[in-house]
GROMACS .gro file of C-alpha atoms in nm:
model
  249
    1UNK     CA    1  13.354  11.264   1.215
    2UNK     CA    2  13.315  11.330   0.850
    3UNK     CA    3  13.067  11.158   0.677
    4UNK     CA    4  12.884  11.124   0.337
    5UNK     CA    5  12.619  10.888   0.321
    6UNK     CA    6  12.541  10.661   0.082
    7UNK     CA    7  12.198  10.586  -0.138
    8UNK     CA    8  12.299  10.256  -0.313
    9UNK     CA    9  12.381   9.915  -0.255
   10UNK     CA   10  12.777   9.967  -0.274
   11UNK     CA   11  12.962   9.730  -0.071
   12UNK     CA   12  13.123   9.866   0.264
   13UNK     CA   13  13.460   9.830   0.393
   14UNK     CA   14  13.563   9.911   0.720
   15UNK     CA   15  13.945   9.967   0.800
   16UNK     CA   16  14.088   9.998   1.129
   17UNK     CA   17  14.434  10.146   1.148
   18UNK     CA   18  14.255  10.315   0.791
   19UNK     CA   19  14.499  10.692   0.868
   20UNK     CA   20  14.799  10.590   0.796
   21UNK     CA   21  15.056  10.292   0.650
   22UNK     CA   22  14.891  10.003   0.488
   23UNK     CA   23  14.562  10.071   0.639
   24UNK     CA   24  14.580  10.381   0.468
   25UNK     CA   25  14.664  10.243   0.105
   26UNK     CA   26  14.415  10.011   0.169
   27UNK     CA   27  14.125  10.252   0.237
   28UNK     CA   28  14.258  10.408  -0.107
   29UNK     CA   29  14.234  10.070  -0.264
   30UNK     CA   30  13.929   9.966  -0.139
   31UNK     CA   31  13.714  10.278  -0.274
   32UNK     CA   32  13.874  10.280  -0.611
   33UNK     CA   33  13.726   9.923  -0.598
   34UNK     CA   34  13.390  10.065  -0.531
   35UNK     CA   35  13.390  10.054  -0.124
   36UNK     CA   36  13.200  10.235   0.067
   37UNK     CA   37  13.511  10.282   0.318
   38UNK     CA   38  13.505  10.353   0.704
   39UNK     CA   39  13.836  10.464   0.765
   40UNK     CA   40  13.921  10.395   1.173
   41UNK     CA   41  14.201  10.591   1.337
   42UNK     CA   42  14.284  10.549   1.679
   43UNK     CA   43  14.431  10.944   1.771
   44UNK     CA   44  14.519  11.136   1.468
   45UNK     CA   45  14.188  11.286   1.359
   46UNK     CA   46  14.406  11.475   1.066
   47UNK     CA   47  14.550  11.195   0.913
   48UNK     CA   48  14.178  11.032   0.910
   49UNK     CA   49  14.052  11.325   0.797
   50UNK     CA   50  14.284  11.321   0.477
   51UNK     CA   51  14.213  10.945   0.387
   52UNK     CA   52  13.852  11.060   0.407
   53UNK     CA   53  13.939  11.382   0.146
   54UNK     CA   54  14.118  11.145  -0.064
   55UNK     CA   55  13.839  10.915  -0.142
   56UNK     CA   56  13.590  11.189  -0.118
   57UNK     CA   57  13.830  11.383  -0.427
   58UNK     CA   58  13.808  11.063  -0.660
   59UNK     CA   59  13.483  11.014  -0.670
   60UNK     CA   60  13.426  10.792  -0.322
   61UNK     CA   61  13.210  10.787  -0.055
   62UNK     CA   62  13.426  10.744   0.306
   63UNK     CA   63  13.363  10.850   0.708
   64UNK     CA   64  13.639  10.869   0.981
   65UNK     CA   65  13.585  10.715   1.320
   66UNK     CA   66  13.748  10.730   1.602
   67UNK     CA   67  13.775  10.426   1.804
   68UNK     CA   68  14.014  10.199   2.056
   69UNK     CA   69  14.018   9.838   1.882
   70UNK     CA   70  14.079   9.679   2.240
   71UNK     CA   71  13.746   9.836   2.386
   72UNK     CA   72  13.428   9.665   2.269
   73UNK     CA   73  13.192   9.912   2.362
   74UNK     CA   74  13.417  10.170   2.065
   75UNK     CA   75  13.418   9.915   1.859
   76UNK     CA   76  13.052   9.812   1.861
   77UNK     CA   77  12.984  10.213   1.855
   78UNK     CA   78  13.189  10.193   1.556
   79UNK     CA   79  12.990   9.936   1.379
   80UNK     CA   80  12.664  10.116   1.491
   81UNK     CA   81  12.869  10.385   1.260
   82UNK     CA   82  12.874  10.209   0.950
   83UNK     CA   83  12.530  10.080   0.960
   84UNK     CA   84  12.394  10.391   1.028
   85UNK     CA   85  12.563  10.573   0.749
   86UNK     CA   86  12.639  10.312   0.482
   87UNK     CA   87  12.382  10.043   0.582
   88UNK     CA   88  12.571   9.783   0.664
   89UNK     CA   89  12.940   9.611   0.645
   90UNK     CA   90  13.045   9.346   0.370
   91UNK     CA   91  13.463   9.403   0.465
   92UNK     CA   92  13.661   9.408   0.759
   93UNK     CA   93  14.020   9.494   0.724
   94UNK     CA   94  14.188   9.488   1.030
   95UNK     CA   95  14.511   9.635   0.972
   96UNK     CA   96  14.534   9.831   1.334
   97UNK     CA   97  14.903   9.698   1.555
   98UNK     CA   98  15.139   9.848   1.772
   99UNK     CA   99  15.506   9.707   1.746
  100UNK     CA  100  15.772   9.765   2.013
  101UNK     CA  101  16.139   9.522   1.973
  102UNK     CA  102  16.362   9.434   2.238
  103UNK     CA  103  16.544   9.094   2.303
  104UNK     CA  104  16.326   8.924   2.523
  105UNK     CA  105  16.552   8.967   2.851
  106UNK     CA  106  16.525   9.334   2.827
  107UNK     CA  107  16.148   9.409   2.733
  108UNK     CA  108  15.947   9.594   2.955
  109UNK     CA  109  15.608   9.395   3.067
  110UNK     CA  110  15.446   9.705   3.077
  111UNK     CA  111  15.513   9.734   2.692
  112UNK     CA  112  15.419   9.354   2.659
  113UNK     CA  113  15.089   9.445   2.787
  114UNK     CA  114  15.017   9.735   2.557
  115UNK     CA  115  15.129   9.540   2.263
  116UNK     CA  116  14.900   9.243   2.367
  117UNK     CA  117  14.606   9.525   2.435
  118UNK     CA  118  14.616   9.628   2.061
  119UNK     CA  119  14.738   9.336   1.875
  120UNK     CA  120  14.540   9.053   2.033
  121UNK     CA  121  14.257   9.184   2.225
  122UNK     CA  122  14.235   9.405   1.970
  123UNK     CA  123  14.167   9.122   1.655
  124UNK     CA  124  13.933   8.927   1.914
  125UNK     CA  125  13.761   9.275   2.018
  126UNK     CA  126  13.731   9.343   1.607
  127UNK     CA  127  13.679   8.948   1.530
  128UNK     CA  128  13.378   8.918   1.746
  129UNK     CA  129  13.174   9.228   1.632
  130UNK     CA  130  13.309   9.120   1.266
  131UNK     CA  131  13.126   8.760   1.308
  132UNK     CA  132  12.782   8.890   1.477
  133UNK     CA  133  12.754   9.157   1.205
  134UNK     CA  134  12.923   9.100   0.856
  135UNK     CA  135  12.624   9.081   0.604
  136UNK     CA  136  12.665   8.689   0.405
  137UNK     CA  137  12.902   8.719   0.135
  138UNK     CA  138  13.177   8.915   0.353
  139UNK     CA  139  13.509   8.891   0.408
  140UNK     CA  140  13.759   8.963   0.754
  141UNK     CA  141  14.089   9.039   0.639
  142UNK     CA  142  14.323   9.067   0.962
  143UNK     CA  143  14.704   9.132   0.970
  144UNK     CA  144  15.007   8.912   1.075
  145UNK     CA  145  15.323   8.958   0.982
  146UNK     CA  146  15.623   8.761   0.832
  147UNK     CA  147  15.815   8.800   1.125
  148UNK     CA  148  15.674   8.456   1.281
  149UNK     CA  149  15.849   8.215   1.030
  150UNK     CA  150  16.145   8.428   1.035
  151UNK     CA  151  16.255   8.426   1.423
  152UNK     CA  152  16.389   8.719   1.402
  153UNK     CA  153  16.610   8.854   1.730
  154UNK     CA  154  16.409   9.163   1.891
  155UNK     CA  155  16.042   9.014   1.812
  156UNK     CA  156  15.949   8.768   2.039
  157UNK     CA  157  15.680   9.020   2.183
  158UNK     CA  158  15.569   9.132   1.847
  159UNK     CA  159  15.591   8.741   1.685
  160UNK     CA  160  15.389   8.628   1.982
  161UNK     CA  161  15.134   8.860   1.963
  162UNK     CA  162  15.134   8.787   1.551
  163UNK     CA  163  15.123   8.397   1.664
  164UNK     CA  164  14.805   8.477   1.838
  165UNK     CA  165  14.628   8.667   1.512
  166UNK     CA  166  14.657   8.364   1.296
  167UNK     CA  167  14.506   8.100   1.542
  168UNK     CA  168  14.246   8.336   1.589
  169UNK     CA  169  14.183   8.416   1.224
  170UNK     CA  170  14.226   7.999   1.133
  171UNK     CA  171  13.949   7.867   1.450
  172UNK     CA  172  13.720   8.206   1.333
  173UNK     CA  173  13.695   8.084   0.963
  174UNK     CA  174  13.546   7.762   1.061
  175UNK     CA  175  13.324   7.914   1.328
  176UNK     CA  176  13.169   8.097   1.040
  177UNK     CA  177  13.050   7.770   0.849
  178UNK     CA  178  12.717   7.858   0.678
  179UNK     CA  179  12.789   8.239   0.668
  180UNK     CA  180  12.962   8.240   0.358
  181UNK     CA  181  13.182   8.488   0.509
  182UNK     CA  182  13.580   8.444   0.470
  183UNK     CA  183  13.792   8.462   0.727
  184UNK     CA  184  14.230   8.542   0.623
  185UNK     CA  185  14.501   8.713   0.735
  186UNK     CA  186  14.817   8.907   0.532
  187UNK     CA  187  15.114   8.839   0.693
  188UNK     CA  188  15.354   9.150   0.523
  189UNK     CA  189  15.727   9.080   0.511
  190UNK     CA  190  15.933   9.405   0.563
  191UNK     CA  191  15.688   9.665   0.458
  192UNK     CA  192  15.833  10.066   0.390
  193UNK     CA  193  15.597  10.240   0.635
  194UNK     CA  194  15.700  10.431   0.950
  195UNK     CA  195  15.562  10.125   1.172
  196UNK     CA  196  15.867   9.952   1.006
  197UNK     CA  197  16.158  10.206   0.932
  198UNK     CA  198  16.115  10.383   1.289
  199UNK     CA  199  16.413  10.291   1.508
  200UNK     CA  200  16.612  10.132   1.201
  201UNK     CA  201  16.957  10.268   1.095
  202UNK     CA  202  16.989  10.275   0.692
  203UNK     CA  203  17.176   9.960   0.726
  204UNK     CA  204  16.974   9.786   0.920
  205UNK     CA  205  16.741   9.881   0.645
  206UNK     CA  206  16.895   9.811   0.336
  207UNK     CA  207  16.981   9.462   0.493
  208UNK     CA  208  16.648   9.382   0.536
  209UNK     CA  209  16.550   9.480   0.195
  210UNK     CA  210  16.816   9.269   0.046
  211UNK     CA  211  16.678   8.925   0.189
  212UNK     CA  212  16.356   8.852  -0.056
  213UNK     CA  213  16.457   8.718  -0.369
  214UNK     CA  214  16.313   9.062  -0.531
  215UNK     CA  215  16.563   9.264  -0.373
  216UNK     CA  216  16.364   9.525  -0.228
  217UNK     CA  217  16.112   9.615   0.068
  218UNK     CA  218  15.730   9.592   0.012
  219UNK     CA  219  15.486   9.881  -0.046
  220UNK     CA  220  15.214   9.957   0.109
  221UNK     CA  221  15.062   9.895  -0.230
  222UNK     CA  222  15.190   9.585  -0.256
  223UNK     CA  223  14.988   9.495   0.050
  224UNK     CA  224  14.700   9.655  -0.011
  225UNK     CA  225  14.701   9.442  -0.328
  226UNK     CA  226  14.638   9.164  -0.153
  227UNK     CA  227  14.371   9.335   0.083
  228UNK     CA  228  14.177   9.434  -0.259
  229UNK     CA  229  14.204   9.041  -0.375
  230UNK     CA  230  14.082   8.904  -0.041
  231UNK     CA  231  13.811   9.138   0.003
  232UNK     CA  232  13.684   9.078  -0.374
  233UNK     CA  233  13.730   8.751  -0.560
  234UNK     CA  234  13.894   8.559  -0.379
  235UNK     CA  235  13.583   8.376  -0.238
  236UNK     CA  236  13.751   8.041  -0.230
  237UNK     CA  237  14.038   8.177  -0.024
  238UNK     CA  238  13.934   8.082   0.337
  239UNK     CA  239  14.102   8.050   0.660
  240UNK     CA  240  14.445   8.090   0.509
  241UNK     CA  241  14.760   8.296   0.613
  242UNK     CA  242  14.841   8.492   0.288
  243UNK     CA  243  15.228   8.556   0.325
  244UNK     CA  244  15.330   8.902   0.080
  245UNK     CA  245  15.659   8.940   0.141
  246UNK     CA  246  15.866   8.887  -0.201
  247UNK     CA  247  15.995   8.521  -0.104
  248UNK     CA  248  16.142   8.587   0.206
  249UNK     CA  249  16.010   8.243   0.368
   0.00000   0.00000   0.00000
């Protein structure tokens, strides 16, 4: 773990899936913000490691953390993390998901499982330790995806498991009445990161990026855009689905 502690007051922001993608741009975003970031990686220490050098090289103060979002004993260990080196957490971005596609006929229920594991346990396991420990004034920023409203062949697993983030994130904001802590999720639409290009032929691709009315795919600093406005100012924004995905649907 690589750590440099704080002595201020600066806001913390912790990031699971923080290595890589748009967990990654986030953790980027967040510290040029002023963030105190804990960047969360589930196996590559290296790509952790580098988020952690990249804030540390502008000027920011970050630690890497290894921990399994569907086990609540590593995720409260994580939280015991933060406190310990930043003092506390204002942000959760919960950006860590798994994605597998098949038709629905042909996907393996082992596969099911594992997706369900990460993507739902996972934001419940997060969720929980989120709402006992967020200081007042905080935000939980988890990920859906624009998949749902599109009904897309191939994600039924994927949608379902997506389908499950945003009832969780909508019940969880009102939960939190009197906290004055927000509670959203950013549902991308097709995003250029390896979680969505992997497995996709160039026309598949390019087919994809064609269907928003902006004619191209997202960034993952279009998304982290979003991240940086619901972890900010956006203090009226609360228990909403935040769809950035160029006018797709």
């Amino acid at each position: 773990m690589t750590e440099h502690r704080t002595t201020t007051a600066r806001r913390v922001a912790l990031v699971t899936g923080g290595s890589r993608g748009i967990g990654r741009e986030s953790v980027e975003r967040l510290a040029a913000d002023g963030f105190a970031v804990v960047v969360t990686y589930a196996g590559n220490k290296a790509e952790a490691d580098a988020a952690v050098a990249a804030v540390v090289s502008a000027g920011g103060e970050a630690l890497a953390h290894q921990a399994d979002v569907a086990d609540e004993v590593a995720v409260a260990g994580l939280f015991d993390a933060a406190e310990e080196a930043f003092g506390g957490v204002d942000v959760v971005v919960h950006a860590a998901g798994v994605m597998a596609l098949a038709p629905l006929v042909d996907l393996d229920l082992d596969v099911l499982d594992r997706m369900h594991r990460t993507n739902i346990r996972g934001t419940f396991v997060v969720g929980q330790q989120a709402a006992r420990r967020l200081r007042n004034g905080g935000a939980l920023i988890n990920f859906s995806s624009s998949v749902l409203a599109l009904a897309l062949p191939g994600y039924s697993a994927y949608a379902a498991t997506k389908g499950a983030v945003e009832a969780i994130t909508l019940i969880l904001a009102r939960e939190l009445r009197g906290r004055d802590i927000t509670v959203n999720a950013v549902a991308p639409g097709p995003t250029a990161t390896a979680l969505f290009l992997d497995g996709k032929d160039e026309e598949t691709i390019a087919k994809m990026a064609a269907q928003p009315p902006l004619e191209r795919l997202g960034t993952p600093q279009d998304i982290a855009e979003v991240v940086s406005f619901l972890a900010g100012p956006a203090r009226w924004v609360n228990g909403q689905v935040l769809r950035a995905n160029g006018g797709i649907a």
